[in-house]
Amino acid sequence: MAFGLPQVPSPATAEAYPVPQKMDWWYQARFGMFIHFGSYSYLGRGEQLFNAENWSKADYQTQVSAHFNPTAFNAAEIAQLAADAGMRYLVITAKHHEGFAMWDSHVPSFTDTTGTKRYNLHDYAGFQGDLLAALKRECEARGVKFGVYYSIMDWNHPSQTNRGGPTTMASMAARTSYIADMKAQLQELLDRYDPAILWFDGDMPNDVASPTLEDWWNRSDGLELYNWLIARKPNLVINERVKHNCGLGDYTVAESSLPSTQPDRLWETCDTMNGAWGYNSGAENSYRSTSDFVKELATCVSRDGNFLLNIGPKGDGSVTAGSMTILRGLASWMPTYGKSIHGATASPFAIDPAWGRVTKKDGKLFAHVFDWPGNGVLKIPAITNRIGRVYLMNNPTTSLTYSVSGGQINVTVPATAPDANDSVVCVEVSGVPTPAGVTVFQDVGYSGASAILSPGSYTSSQLSAAGVKPSVISSMKVPQGYSLTGYSGDNSTGTAWTFTADNPDLRVTGNNDAIVSLKVASTSG
C-alpha cells in the first residue's frame, strides 16, 4: 500500500452527504475483497520489497520479476471465496509501485532497463494467459463487481528514481511523457477490462502549487486525471487517491484504521488480515481472528462506510491457508447476518452502545452484540418509531419479549450468545429508525447544527463526533421523561446545570455556549 498514508477522515453527523446514482451499488455493497498480487509475490517479502531492500532496477527485474510464474492462480476459486464471504466487489492490483503490469500492456515506455522488453506479466515474465480477464469473468458470473488498482508512481519506469518511497522525475519533459503513457495504460485497462472501480495509490505525499522533479504530482493533476477518466466512463467509481487529502474522487479512504465516527463523505477502509498486503511469508503466523473482521465490518457499516479486506496470494498464485480460514469463517457468518450489512446504513445513535454496534435500514434496527449480556436483558437505546417485533436474526420466526422504559428497549435474550463473533438482534419498526432523547442545537431557537442524544454521558470529543461541538450549545429540546445535565468542564466536571424542559435560548438562563460535556438521563421507568 501507499507509504505513510493512513488517512483518518474527519467526523460529521449521520447521513450528511448525498449518494450519487453511480455510487448506489457500491454504497449498498458494503464489503469487498482487495488483492495485492504482483511480481513482488515471488519472493514473499511484501509489496514494498523494491524500496525496503534498496534493489536496483536491473537486479529486481532479472532476479524477481523474471521468475514470477503464477501458474496456481485460480480465478474461479478466488471469486467464489469472495462471493461466499459476502463480498460484493473485488479490486486487484493491476500495477503496484514496482511498475510491473499484470496485463499484456502495449505502451512502449514501460520497459525493463535494457529497453528491449516491455515490463509486464506476458512480455517480461513470459506468462501465457490473462489473469485480469479471467478474474473479471469469474467475478461477474457470481455477481461480484470487478475493479483494478493502479499506482501513479512507478519505481521501475525509466522516467523515475526511487528515493525511499516517493520517486523523483528525471526531467519535466519525462514527467509529461510519463503522464501521457500512464493514461495510455489506464485506457488499456478501461478498454480490455471495463472495471467498475479504479483504485488509485502512489499519488505522492505532498501537494505543491507547481510540480517539481521531486513533487511531480499535485491536486491539479489528480483532478485532471479524474475528469479524463470520467469523460471516458461516466459511471466509473474512483477513490480519492488520484490525489489524497484533497477532496477528490468519489470516496475517501482510511487505511488500516477506522474513523471514530462517521466521516463527512462516502468512505471505505482497507485492511490486511495479518499486517501484510503483498504475500509475506514472515507474517503467515500473524493472522487475526475471523471475529476481528466480522466486528470491523459491522463497525464500518455502523459509521456508514465500506470495508475492503485484503488477501495476498503466494508467488505461484495460490491463496494462503490463513486467508482461506478467515474467508470461510466470514462465509459461515454472512448467510445468517448479511442483511444487517448489505444495504444497511449508519447507526442512528450518537455514540456506540457498550455492548457493540448498530446498523439500520428502513423498517429495521440491527443490534450487533459483541458482548452478550450476562443478565439476560439487552438494553438498546430507545427510538421514536413504533416497534413491530424483536427477534434474533438466527431465529427470525420467534419473537423476543421486550419492554420500553428508562430510555431503553429492554429485550429478553437467551443466556448464551447465538454467535461467538457477532450476534444480531433485529428490531422491526415503522420507518427509518430515529433515536429518542434530547436534541441540542448550536444556535438559539432550535436552529443550526444539532444532535439527538440518547441516555448516556458525552465528553467534549463525543459531542463533536455527534455533530455539536462543546461550548456552542445555545438551545435544546428535552422531551417529557428526559433530563439533561450540562457541565462547564470536560468529562462531567465543573459547574452543573440540569434541564428537564425545552429551552429555546440558553442566554436567558446564563448557560449559552457554556456546556462542555453533558449527561442525558431518562426520568421514566
Short mmCIF file of C-alpha atoms in Angstrom, two decimals:
data_model
loop_
_atom_site.label_atom_id
_atom_site.label_comp_id
_atom_site.label_asym_id
_atom_site.label_seq_id
_atom_site.Cartn_x
_atom_site.Cartn_y
_atom_site.Cartn_z
CA MET A 1 0.00 0.00 0.00
CA ALA A 2 0.98 3.65 -0.06
CA PHE A 3 3.83 4.68 2.18
CA GLY A 4 2.73 6.66 5.23
CA LEU A 5 -0.81 7.44 4.09
CA PRO A 6 -3.12 6.27 6.92
CA GLN A 7 -5.93 8.74 6.31
CA VAL A 8 -8.50 9.07 9.11
CA PRO A 9 -11.28 11.31 7.82
CA SER A 10 -12.99 13.99 9.89
CA PRO A 11 -16.30 13.24 11.63
CA ALA A 12 -19.74 14.54 10.72
CA THR A 13 -23.35 13.93 11.58
CA ALA A 14 -25.09 10.84 10.25
CA GLU A 15 -26.10 10.77 6.60
CA ALA A 16 -24.79 14.24 5.95
CA TYR A 17 -23.99 13.59 2.29
CA PRO A 18 -25.85 12.54 -0.85
CA VAL A 19 -25.14 9.22 -2.58
CA PRO A 20 -24.74 9.77 -6.36
CA GLN A 21 -26.64 7.33 -8.54
CA LYS A 22 -23.46 5.80 -9.93
CA MET A 23 -22.34 5.06 -6.35
CA ASP A 24 -25.53 3.35 -5.24
CA TRP A 25 -24.32 -0.20 -5.95
CA TRP A 26 -21.06 0.49 -4.14
CA TYR A 27 -22.85 2.04 -1.17
CA GLN A 28 -25.19 -0.95 -0.94
CA ALA A 29 -22.35 -3.49 -1.33
CA ARG A 30 -20.53 -2.56 1.89
CA PHE A 31 -17.92 -5.35 1.64
CA GLY A 32 -15.21 -6.08 -0.90
CA MET A 33 -12.03 -8.09 -1.45
CA PHE A 34 -8.67 -6.41 -2.05
CA ILE A 35 -5.94 -8.48 -3.74
CA HIS A 36 -2.28 -7.46 -3.65
CA PHE A 37 -0.56 -9.61 -6.26
CA GLY A 38 2.44 -8.81 -8.40
CA SER A 39 5.95 -9.94 -9.20
CA TYR A 40 6.94 -8.99 -5.62
CA SER A 41 4.85 -12.00 -4.52
CA TYR A 42 7.55 -14.31 -5.90
CA LEU A 43 9.99 -13.71 -3.03
CA GLY A 44 7.27 -13.49 -0.36
CA ARG A 45 8.67 -10.43 1.38
CA GLY A 46 5.85 -7.98 0.75
CA GLU A 47 4.88 -5.48 -1.93
CA GLN A 48 7.36 -2.88 -0.62
CA LEU A 49 10.28 -5.19 -1.41
CA PHE A 50 11.91 -2.98 -4.06
CA ASN A 51 12.03 0.04 -1.78
CA ALA A 52 12.53 -1.71 1.58
CA GLU A 53 15.55 -3.67 0.39
CA ASN A 54 17.02 -0.97 -1.89
CA TRP A 55 17.02 -3.07 -5.04
CA SER A 56 18.42 -1.69 -8.26
CA LYS A 57 16.03 -1.72 -11.20
CA ALA A 58 18.09 -4.21 -13.19
CA ASP A 59 18.56 -6.66 -10.31
CA TYR A 60 14.92 -6.50 -9.29
CA GLN A 61 13.75 -7.11 -12.81
CA THR A 62 16.08 -10.04 -13.50
CA GLN A 63 16.05 -11.65 -10.04
CA VAL A 64 12.43 -11.08 -9.01
CA SER A 65 10.05 -10.18 -11.83
CA ALA A 66 11.57 -12.53 -14.41
CA HIS A 67 10.90 -15.52 -12.12
CA PHE A 68 7.29 -14.68 -11.33
CA ASN A 69 5.15 -17.52 -12.68
CA PRO A 70 1.66 -17.62 -11.11
CA THR A 71 0.50 -20.93 -12.59
CA ALA A 72 -1.60 -21.76 -9.50
CA PHE A 73 -3.71 -18.61 -9.74
CA ASN A 74 -7.31 -19.86 -9.75
CA ALA A 75 -9.68 -17.06 -10.70
CA ALA A 76 -12.79 -19.17 -10.13
CA GLU A 77 -11.68 -20.16 -6.64
CA ILE A 78 -10.87 -16.58 -5.63
CA ALA A 79 -14.14 -15.21 -7.00
CA GLN A 80 -16.07 -17.95 -5.19
CA LEU A 81 -14.27 -17.23 -1.91
CA ALA A 82 -15.20 -13.57 -2.26
CA ALA A 83 -18.83 -14.27 -3.12
CA ASP A 84 -19.26 -16.80 -0.30
CA ALA A 85 -17.82 -14.30 2.19
CA GLY A 86 -20.45 -11.75 1.19
CA MET A 87 -18.02 -9.56 -0.72
CA ARG A 88 -19.88 -7.70 -3.44
CA TYR A 89 -16.86 -6.20 -5.22
CA LEU A 90 -13.20 -7.02 -5.77
CA VAL A 91 -10.13 -4.89 -6.51
CA ILE A 92 -6.84 -6.43 -7.71
CA THR A 93 -3.50 -4.70 -8.24
CA ALA A 94 -3.04 -4.21 -11.98
CA LYS A 95 0.17 -2.23 -11.37
CA HIS A 96 1.65 -1.59 -7.94
CA HIS A 97 4.54 0.75 -7.13
CA GLU A 98 7.01 -1.78 -8.55
CA GLY A 99 5.68 -0.84 -12.00
CA PHE A 100 5.15 -4.43 -13.20
CA ALA A 101 1.94 -4.59 -15.24
CA MET A 102 -0.27 -7.61 -14.58
CA TRP A 103 -1.62 -7.48 -18.11
CA ASP A 104 -0.11 -7.50 -21.59
CA SER A 105 0.41 -3.76 -21.81
CA HIS A 106 1.48 -2.44 -25.19
CA VAL A 107 2.55 1.04 -24.03
CA PRO A 108 6.17 1.23 -25.27
CA SER A 109 7.83 3.24 -22.48
CA PHE A 110 7.08 0.66 -19.75
CA THR A 111 10.20 -1.41 -20.38
CA ASP A 112 12.98 -3.10 -18.46
CA THR A 113 16.36 -1.40 -18.06
CA THR A 114 17.62 -2.78 -21.37
CA GLY A 115 14.74 -1.14 -23.20
CA THR A 116 14.16 -4.34 -25.16
CA LYS A 117 11.30 -5.93 -23.20
CA ARG A 118 8.01 -4.50 -22.06
CA TYR A 119 7.80 -4.81 -18.27
CA ASN A 120 4.67 -6.87 -17.83
CA LEU A 121 3.45 -10.35 -16.96
CA HIS A 122 3.21 -11.52 -20.56
CA ASP A 123 6.25 -9.99 -22.24
CA TYR A 124 8.76 -9.92 -19.37
CA ALA A 125 7.79 -12.93 -17.24
CA GLY A 126 6.56 -14.93 -20.24
CA PHE A 127 3.28 -15.91 -18.61
CA GLN A 128 0.61 -17.00 -21.04
CA GLY A 129 -2.98 -16.13 -20.31
CA ASP A 130 -4.79 -13.08 -18.95
CA LEU A 131 -5.27 -13.22 -15.18
CA LEU A 132 -7.28 -10.00 -15.05
CA ALA A 133 -9.70 -11.12 -17.75
CA ALA A 134 -10.17 -14.49 -16.09
CA LEU A 135 -10.83 -12.90 -12.71
CA LYS A 136 -13.28 -10.39 -14.15
CA ARG A 137 -15.18 -13.17 -15.91
CA GLU A 138 -15.41 -15.30 -12.77
CA CYS A 139 -16.40 -12.34 -10.59
CA GLU A 140 -19.18 -11.23 -12.89
CA ALA A 141 -20.50 -14.81 -13.10
CA ARG A 142 -21.05 -14.59 -9.33
CA GLY A 143 -22.43 -11.08 -9.13
CA VAL A 144 -19.18 -9.59 -7.80
CA LYS A 145 -18.16 -6.24 -9.32
CA PHE A 146 -14.61 -6.16 -10.71
CA GLY A 147 -12.11 -3.36 -10.09
CA VAL A 148 -8.40 -2.69 -10.55
CA TYR A 149 -5.74 -0.90 -8.52
CA TYR A 150 -3.20 1.33 -10.24
CA SER A 151 -0.15 3.07 -8.76
CA ILE A 152 0.54 6.56 -10.11
CA MET A 153 4.22 6.48 -9.18
CA ASP A 154 6.43 3.77 -10.65
CA TRP A 155 9.73 2.59 -9.15
CA ASN A 156 10.89 0.81 -12.30
CA HIS A 157 9.83 3.23 -15.03
CA PRO A 158 12.75 4.84 -16.89
CA SER A 159 11.40 8.31 -16.05
CA GLN A 160 11.67 7.87 -12.26
CA THR A 161 14.14 7.11 -9.50
CA ASN A 162 13.06 5.80 -6.11
CA ARG A 163 14.06 7.92 -3.14
CA GLY A 164 12.84 5.87 -0.19
CA GLY A 165 9.22 5.53 -1.29
CA PRO A 166 8.32 8.51 -3.45
CA THR A 167 10.00 8.90 -6.81
CA THR A 168 11.96 11.70 -8.46
CA MET A 169 11.38 12.53 -12.10
CA ALA A 170 14.33 12.67 -14.47
CA SER A 171 13.08 15.91 -16.04
CA MET A 172 9.89 17.86 -16.56
CA ALA A 173 9.77 16.51 -20.10
CA ALA A 174 9.96 12.98 -18.67
CA ARG A 175 7.08 13.88 -16.34
CA THR A 176 4.92 15.00 -19.24
CA SER A 177 5.69 11.87 -21.23
CA TYR A 178 5.09 9.56 -18.27
CA ILE A 179 1.66 11.06 -17.51
CA ALA A 180 0.65 10.58 -21.14
CA ASP A 181 1.88 6.99 -21.09
CA MET A 182 0.18 6.33 -17.74
CA LYS A 183 -3.09 7.45 -19.32
CA ALA A 184 -2.40 5.10 -22.21
CA GLN A 185 -2.12 2.20 -19.75
CA LEU A 186 -5.30 3.30 -18.00
CA GLN A 187 -7.04 3.43 -21.37
CA GLU A 188 -5.93 -0.16 -21.95
CA LEU A 189 -7.45 -1.19 -18.61
CA LEU A 190 -10.72 0.56 -19.46
CA ASP A 191 -10.87 -0.95 -22.94
CA ARG A 192 -9.90 -4.50 -22.04
CA TYR A 193 -11.49 -5.00 -18.63
CA ASP A 194 -14.15 -2.28 -18.25
CA PRO A 195 -13.63 -2.14 -14.46
CA ALA A 196 -16.36 -0.89 -12.15
CA ILE A 197 -13.71 0.65 -9.86
CA LEU A 198 -10.32 2.27 -10.41
CA TRP A 199 -8.50 2.28 -7.08
CA PHE A 200 -5.51 4.64 -7.18
CA ASP A 201 -2.48 4.77 -4.90
CA GLY A 202 1.11 6.03 -5.04
CA ASP A 203 -0.11 9.57 -5.63
CA MET A 204 2.96 11.19 -4.00
CA PRO A 205 2.97 12.59 -0.44
CA ASN A 206 2.99 16.36 -0.99
CA ASP A 207 0.68 18.76 -2.78
CA VAL A 208 2.50 21.73 -4.30
CA ALA A 209 1.12 24.53 -6.44
CA SER A 210 3.65 23.95 -9.22
CA PRO A 211 5.12 20.48 -9.83
CA THR A 212 8.84 19.91 -9.28
CA LEU A 213 11.01 16.91 -10.06
CA GLU A 214 10.51 15.59 -6.51
CA ASP A 215 6.89 16.67 -6.02
CA TRP A 216 5.77 15.96 -9.54
CA TRP A 217 2.08 15.14 -8.93
CA ASN A 218 -0.36 17.62 -7.40
CA ARG A 219 -4.06 18.26 -6.88
CA SER A 220 -4.49 19.76 -10.34
CA ASP A 221 -3.03 16.60 -11.86
CA GLY A 222 -5.34 14.43 -9.78
CA LEU A 223 -8.41 16.45 -10.72
CA GLU A 224 -7.46 16.41 -14.40
CA LEU A 225 -6.95 12.63 -14.27
CA TYR A 226 -10.33 12.11 -12.59
CA ASN A 227 -12.09 14.23 -15.20
CA TRP A 228 -10.22 12.48 -18.01
CA LEU A 229 -11.39 9.09 -16.76
CA ILE A 230 -14.99 10.16 -16.15
CA ALA A 231 -15.16 11.59 -19.67
CA ARG A 232 -14.37 8.08 -20.92
CA LYS A 233 -16.53 6.16 -18.45
CA PRO A 234 -19.03 8.34 -16.54
CA ASN A 235 -20.11 5.55 -14.17
CA LEU A 236 -16.56 4.59 -13.18
CA VAL A 237 -16.07 4.64 -9.40
CA ILE A 238 -12.73 6.24 -8.45
CA ASN A 239 -11.21 6.52 -4.98
CA GLU A 240 -9.75 9.73 -3.58
CA ARG A 241 -6.12 8.81 -4.19
CA VAL A 242 -5.96 10.45 -7.56
CA LYS A 243 -4.51 12.90 -5.04
CA HIS A 244 -5.19 12.08 -1.42
CA ASN A 245 -6.43 14.54 1.20
CA CYS A 246 -7.63 16.95 -1.48
CA GLY A 247 -11.32 16.10 -1.51
CA LEU A 248 -11.08 14.42 -4.91
CA GLY A 249 -12.50 11.16 -6.21
CA ASP A 250 -15.83 9.59 -5.33
CA TYR A 251 -14.98 8.47 -1.81
CA THR A 252 -12.27 8.82 0.82
CA VAL A 253 -10.06 6.03 2.16
CA ALA A 254 -8.95 5.10 5.66
CA GLU A 255 -6.07 2.62 5.55
CA SER A 256 -5.77 0.00 8.31
CA SER A 257 -7.84 2.20 10.59
CA LEU A 258 -11.41 3.07 11.46
CA PRO A 259 -12.62 6.64 11.93
CA SER A 260 -14.03 7.09 15.42
CA THR A 261 -17.24 8.48 13.95
CA GLN A 262 -18.88 8.78 10.55
CA PRO A 263 -16.88 10.93 8.07
CA ASP A 264 -18.42 13.75 6.05
CA ARG A 265 -18.33 11.94 2.69
CA LEU A 266 -18.60 8.42 1.32
CA TRP A 267 -15.73 6.35 2.69
CA GLU A 268 -14.06 2.97 2.77
CA THR A 269 -11.42 1.40 4.95
CA CYS A 270 -8.98 -1.17 3.62
CA ASP A 271 -7.18 -3.58 5.90
CA THR A 272 -4.91 -6.60 5.91
CA MET A 273 -5.55 -9.95 7.55
CA ASN A 274 -2.06 -10.27 9.03
CA GLY A 275 -0.27 -6.93 8.68
CA ALA A 276 0.92 -7.74 5.14
CA TRP A 277 -0.58 -6.51 1.87
CA GLY A 278 1.50 -8.46 -0.64
CA TYR A 279 2.41 -12.02 0.35
CA ASN A 280 4.94 -12.04 3.18
CA SER A 281 5.96 -15.49 4.40
CA GLY A 282 7.11 -13.94 7.69
CA ALA A 283 3.57 -12.84 8.51
CA GLU A 284 1.89 -16.20 7.95
CA ASN A 285 1.64 -16.83 11.70
CA SER A 286 0.18 -13.38 12.38
CA TYR A 287 -3.39 -13.68 11.14
CA ARG A 288 -6.07 -12.00 13.19
CA SER A 289 -9.26 -13.88 14.03
CA THR A 290 -12.41 -14.09 11.93
CA SER A 291 -14.19 -12.43 14.85
CA ASP A 292 -12.00 -9.35 14.44
CA PHE A 293 -13.07 -8.92 10.84
CA VAL A 294 -16.77 -9.52 11.50
CA LYS A 295 -16.62 -6.79 14.12
CA GLU A 296 -14.59 -4.49 11.88
CA LEU A 297 -17.15 -4.95 9.11
CA ALA A 298 -20.06 -4.18 11.45
CA THR A 299 -18.23 -1.13 12.79
CA CYS A 300 -17.59 0.17 9.27
CA VAL A 301 -21.26 -0.06 8.34
CA SER A 302 -22.33 1.44 11.69
CA ARG A 303 -20.35 4.52 10.61
CA ASP A 304 -21.74 4.35 7.06
CA GLY A 305 -18.56 3.01 5.47
CA ASN A 306 -17.38 0.14 3.29
CA PHE A 307 -14.79 -2.49 4.17
CA LEU A 308 -12.18 -3.71 1.65
CA LEU A 309 -10.39 -6.74 3.13
CA ASN A 310 -7.09 -7.80 1.58
CA ILE A 311 -5.57 -11.12 0.62
CA GLY A 312 -2.02 -11.58 -0.70
CA PRO A 313 -1.68 -14.74 -2.80
CA LYS A 314 1.64 -16.57 -2.87
CA GLY A 315 4.04 -16.17 -5.76
CA ASP A 316 2.50 -19.14 -7.57
CA GLY A 317 -0.93 -17.52 -7.28
CA SER A 318 -2.39 -19.81 -4.63
CA VAL A 319 -4.40 -18.35 -1.75
CA THR A 320 -2.73 -18.78 1.64
CA ALA A 321 -4.21 -21.13 4.23
CA GLY A 322 -4.65 -18.26 6.69
CA SER A 323 -6.64 -16.23 4.17
CA MET A 324 -8.79 -19.27 3.40
CA THR A 325 -9.60 -19.75 7.08
CA ILE A 326 -10.77 -16.17 7.53
CA LEU A 327 -12.77 -16.06 4.29
CA ARG A 328 -14.51 -19.32 5.16
CA GLY A 329 -15.23 -18.01 8.64
CA LEU A 330 -16.86 -14.95 7.12
CA ALA A 331 -18.77 -17.24 4.74
CA SER A 332 -20.28 -19.04 7.74
CA TRP A 333 -21.46 -15.75 9.34
CA MET A 334 -22.78 -13.82 6.34
CA PRO A 335 -25.67 -16.08 5.22
CA THR A 336 -27.40 -15.52 8.57
CA TYR A 337 -26.44 -11.93 9.25
CA GLY A 338 -25.62 -10.43 5.85
CA LYS A 339 -28.89 -8.48 5.68
CA SER A 340 -27.65 -6.37 8.60
CA ILE A 341 -24.63 -5.42 6.43
CA HIS A 342 -25.62 -5.28 2.75
CA GLY A 343 -27.70 -2.18 2.09
CA ALA A 344 -27.55 -1.15 5.75
CA THR A 345 -26.55 2.34 6.86
CA ALA A 346 -25.12 4.14 9.86
CA SER A 347 -26.27 3.81 13.44
CA PRO A 348 -28.92 6.38 14.36
CA PHE A 349 -27.26 6.87 17.75
CA ALA A 350 -24.59 9.46 18.51
CA ILE A 351 -22.36 7.04 20.41
CA ASP A 352 -21.81 3.28 20.24
CA PRO A 353 -23.58 1.17 22.86
CA ALA A 354 -21.25 -0.55 25.31
CA TRP A 355 -22.21 -3.99 24.01
CA GLY A 356 -21.39 -3.46 20.32
CA ARG A 357 -22.58 -1.58 17.22
CA VAL A 358 -25.84 -0.67 15.47
CA THR A 359 -26.78 -0.58 11.78
CA LYS A 360 -30.16 0.17 10.23
CA LYS A 361 -32.44 0.00 7.21
CA ASP A 362 -35.87 1.43 6.54
CA GLY A 363 -38.02 -0.66 8.86
CA LYS A 364 -35.23 -2.36 10.79
CA LEU A 365 -32.70 -1.63 13.51
CA PHE A 366 -29.87 -4.15 13.83
CA ALA A 367 -28.11 -4.54 17.18
CA HIS A 368 -24.70 -6.15 16.60
CA VAL A 369 -23.93 -7.59 20.02
CA PHE A 370 -20.22 -8.23 20.55
CA ASP A 371 -20.55 -8.63 24.33
CA TRP A 372 -23.61 -10.71 25.16
CA PRO A 373 -25.46 -9.59 28.32
CA GLY A 374 -24.95 -11.91 31.26
CA ASN A 375 -28.23 -10.97 32.93
CA GLY A 376 -30.45 -11.99 30.02
CA VAL A 377 -31.51 -8.43 29.12
CA LEU A 378 -30.13 -6.48 26.16
CA LYS A 379 -30.61 -2.73 26.55
CA ILE A 380 -30.93 -0.98 23.18
CA PRO A 381 -31.25 2.84 23.15
CA ALA A 382 -34.86 3.89 22.65
CA ILE A 383 -36.21 5.06 19.31
CA THR A 384 -39.24 7.15 18.40
CA ASN A 385 -40.60 4.63 15.89
CA ARG A 386 -43.43 2.20 16.59
CA ILE A 387 -41.90 -1.22 17.25
CA GLY A 388 -43.44 -4.20 15.48
CA ARG A 389 -41.43 -7.05 16.94
CA VAL A 390 -37.93 -8.05 18.04
CA TYR A 391 -36.09 -11.25 17.13
CA LEU A 392 -32.70 -12.92 16.74
CA MET A 393 -31.53 -12.98 13.13
CA ASN A 394 -30.54 -16.62 13.52
CA ASN A 395 -34.12 -17.43 14.63
CA PRO A 396 -36.37 -14.90 12.87
CA THR A 397 -39.64 -16.77 13.36
CA THR A 398 -39.52 -16.49 17.15
CA SER A 399 -40.25 -13.07 18.66
CA LEU A 400 -38.42 -11.91 21.76
CA THR A 401 -40.13 -10.27 24.73
CA TYR A 402 -39.29 -6.61 25.24
CA SER A 403 -40.36 -3.50 27.13
CA VAL A 404 -39.55 0.17 26.68
CA SER A 405 -38.54 2.13 29.78
CA GLY A 406 -35.73 4.25 31.12
CA GLY A 407 -34.87 5.42 27.59
CA GLN A 408 -34.09 1.85 26.57
CA ILE A 409 -35.63 -1.04 24.68
CA ASN A 410 -35.16 -3.86 27.20
CA VAL A 411 -35.02 -7.14 25.25
CA THR A 412 -35.11 -10.53 26.98
CA VAL A 413 -32.48 -12.69 25.28
CA PRO A 414 -31.18 -16.25 25.72
CA ALA A 415 -28.47 -16.89 28.27
CA THR A 416 -25.94 -17.84 25.58
CA ALA A 417 -24.93 -15.76 22.56
CA PRO A 418 -26.16 -17.32 19.28
CA ASP A 419 -22.89 -16.45 17.53
CA ALA A 420 -19.42 -16.25 19.03
CA ASN A 421 -18.39 -13.42 16.68
CA ASP A 422 -21.38 -11.07 16.47
CA SER A 423 -24.96 -11.98 17.39
CA VAL A 424 -27.51 -9.68 15.78
CA VAL A 425 -30.87 -8.72 17.28
CA CYS A 426 -33.34 -7.16 14.82
CA VAL A 427 -35.92 -4.60 15.93
CA GLU A 428 -38.63 -4.22 13.29
CA VAL A 429 -40.07 -0.71 13.24
CA SER A 430 -42.20 1.61 11.13
CA GLY A 431 -39.99 3.86 9.02
CA VAL A 432 -36.30 4.64 9.37
CA PRO A 433 -35.14 4.14 12.98
CA THR A 434 -34.86 7.52 14.74
CA PRO A 435 -33.29 7.89 18.19
CA ALA A 436 -35.30 9.07 21.16
CA GLY A 437 -33.68 11.51 23.52
CA VAL A 438 -32.64 15.12 23.97
CA THR A 439 -31.84 17.32 20.96
CA VAL A 440 -29.21 20.01 21.39
CA PHE A 441 -28.68 22.86 18.93
CA GLN A 442 -25.77 25.14 18.15
CA ASP A 443 -27.95 28.25 17.77
CA VAL A 444 -30.86 29.73 19.68
CA GLY A 445 -34.40 28.97 18.57
CA TYR A 446 -33.65 25.29 17.89
CA SER A 447 -31.53 26.09 14.83
CA GLY A 448 -28.08 25.41 13.46
CA ALA A 449 -26.14 22.18 13.82
CA SER A 450 -27.88 19.65 16.04
CA ALA A 451 -27.59 16.19 17.57
CA ILE A 452 -30.10 13.79 19.12
CA LEU A 453 -28.58 12.32 22.27
CA SER A 454 -29.80 9.08 23.83
CA PRO A 455 -29.29 8.49 27.58
CA GLY A 456 -25.63 8.39 28.47
CA SER A 457 -22.59 10.55 29.20
CA TYR A 458 -20.97 12.67 26.48
CA THR A 459 -17.44 14.07 26.66
CA SER A 460 -16.43 17.09 24.62
CA SER A 461 -15.00 14.85 21.90
CA GLN A 462 -18.16 12.75 21.80
CA LEU A 463 -20.27 15.89 21.42
CA SER A 464 -18.11 16.92 18.48
CA ALA A 465 -18.49 13.46 16.98
CA ALA A 466 -22.26 13.67 17.46
CA GLY A 467 -22.38 16.87 15.44
CA VAL A 468 -22.39 19.70 18.00
CA LYS A 469 -19.09 20.98 19.36
CA PRO A 470 -18.57 21.72 23.05
CA SER A 471 -19.13 25.30 24.23
CA VAL A 472 -21.56 26.08 21.39
CA ILE A 473 -24.91 24.69 22.62
CA SER A 474 -27.47 27.53 22.64
CA SER A 475 -30.85 25.75 22.77
CA MET A 476 -32.27 22.31 23.45
CA LYS A 477 -35.41 20.20 23.29
CA VAL A 478 -35.88 17.97 26.33
CA PRO A 479 -38.88 15.64 25.87
CA GLN A 480 -41.02 14.60 28.80
CA GLY A 481 -39.31 11.77 30.64
CA TYR A 482 -35.77 13.01 29.96
CA SER A 483 -33.29 15.33 31.62
CA LEU A 484 -30.01 16.89 30.51
CA THR A 485 -27.24 17.90 32.87
CA GLY A 486 -24.62 20.15 31.33
CA TYR A 487 -21.15 20.71 32.77
CA SER A 488 -18.69 23.57 32.40
CA GLY A 489 -15.77 21.13 32.24
CA ASP A 490 -14.99 18.00 30.27
CA ASN A 491 -15.87 14.51 31.50
CA SER A 492 -18.83 15.74 33.56
CA THR A 493 -16.80 18.07 35.76
CA GLY A 494 -17.16 21.69 36.87
CA THR A 495 -20.36 23.63 37.34
CA ALA A 496 -23.50 21.64 36.57
CA TRP A 497 -26.87 22.78 35.17
CA THR A 498 -29.87 20.46 34.88
CA PHE A 499 -32.67 20.90 32.32
CA THR A 500 -35.96 18.99 32.31
CA ALA A 501 -37.84 21.01 29.68
CA ASP A 502 -37.26 22.69 26.32
CA ASN A 503 -35.05 25.76 26.37
CA PRO A 504 -35.06 27.89 23.19
CA ASP A 505 -32.39 30.34 24.39
CA LEU A 506 -29.67 29.46 26.90
CA ARG A 507 -28.67 33.13 27.02
CA VAL A 508 -31.70 33.71 29.19
CA THR A 509 -30.58 31.14 31.76
CA GLY A 510 -26.92 32.14 31.57
CA ASN A 511 -25.66 28.88 30.07
CA ASN A 512 -25.17 29.86 26.43
CA ASP A 513 -22.03 28.35 24.90
CA ALA A 514 -21.08 27.11 28.36
CA ILE A 515 -21.74 23.36 28.15
CA VAL A 516 -18.51 21.43 27.55
CA SER A 517 -19.78 17.94 28.42
CA LEU A 518 -23.15 16.55 29.46
CA LYS A 519 -25.27 13.65 30.63
CA VAL A 520 -28.67 12.65 29.31
CA ALA A 521 -30.92 10.60 31.58
CA SER A 522 -34.36 9.07 31.35
CA THR A 523 -36.61 10.04 34.25
CA SER A 524 -39.27 7.46 33.39
CA GLY A 525 -39.32 3.75 34.02
#
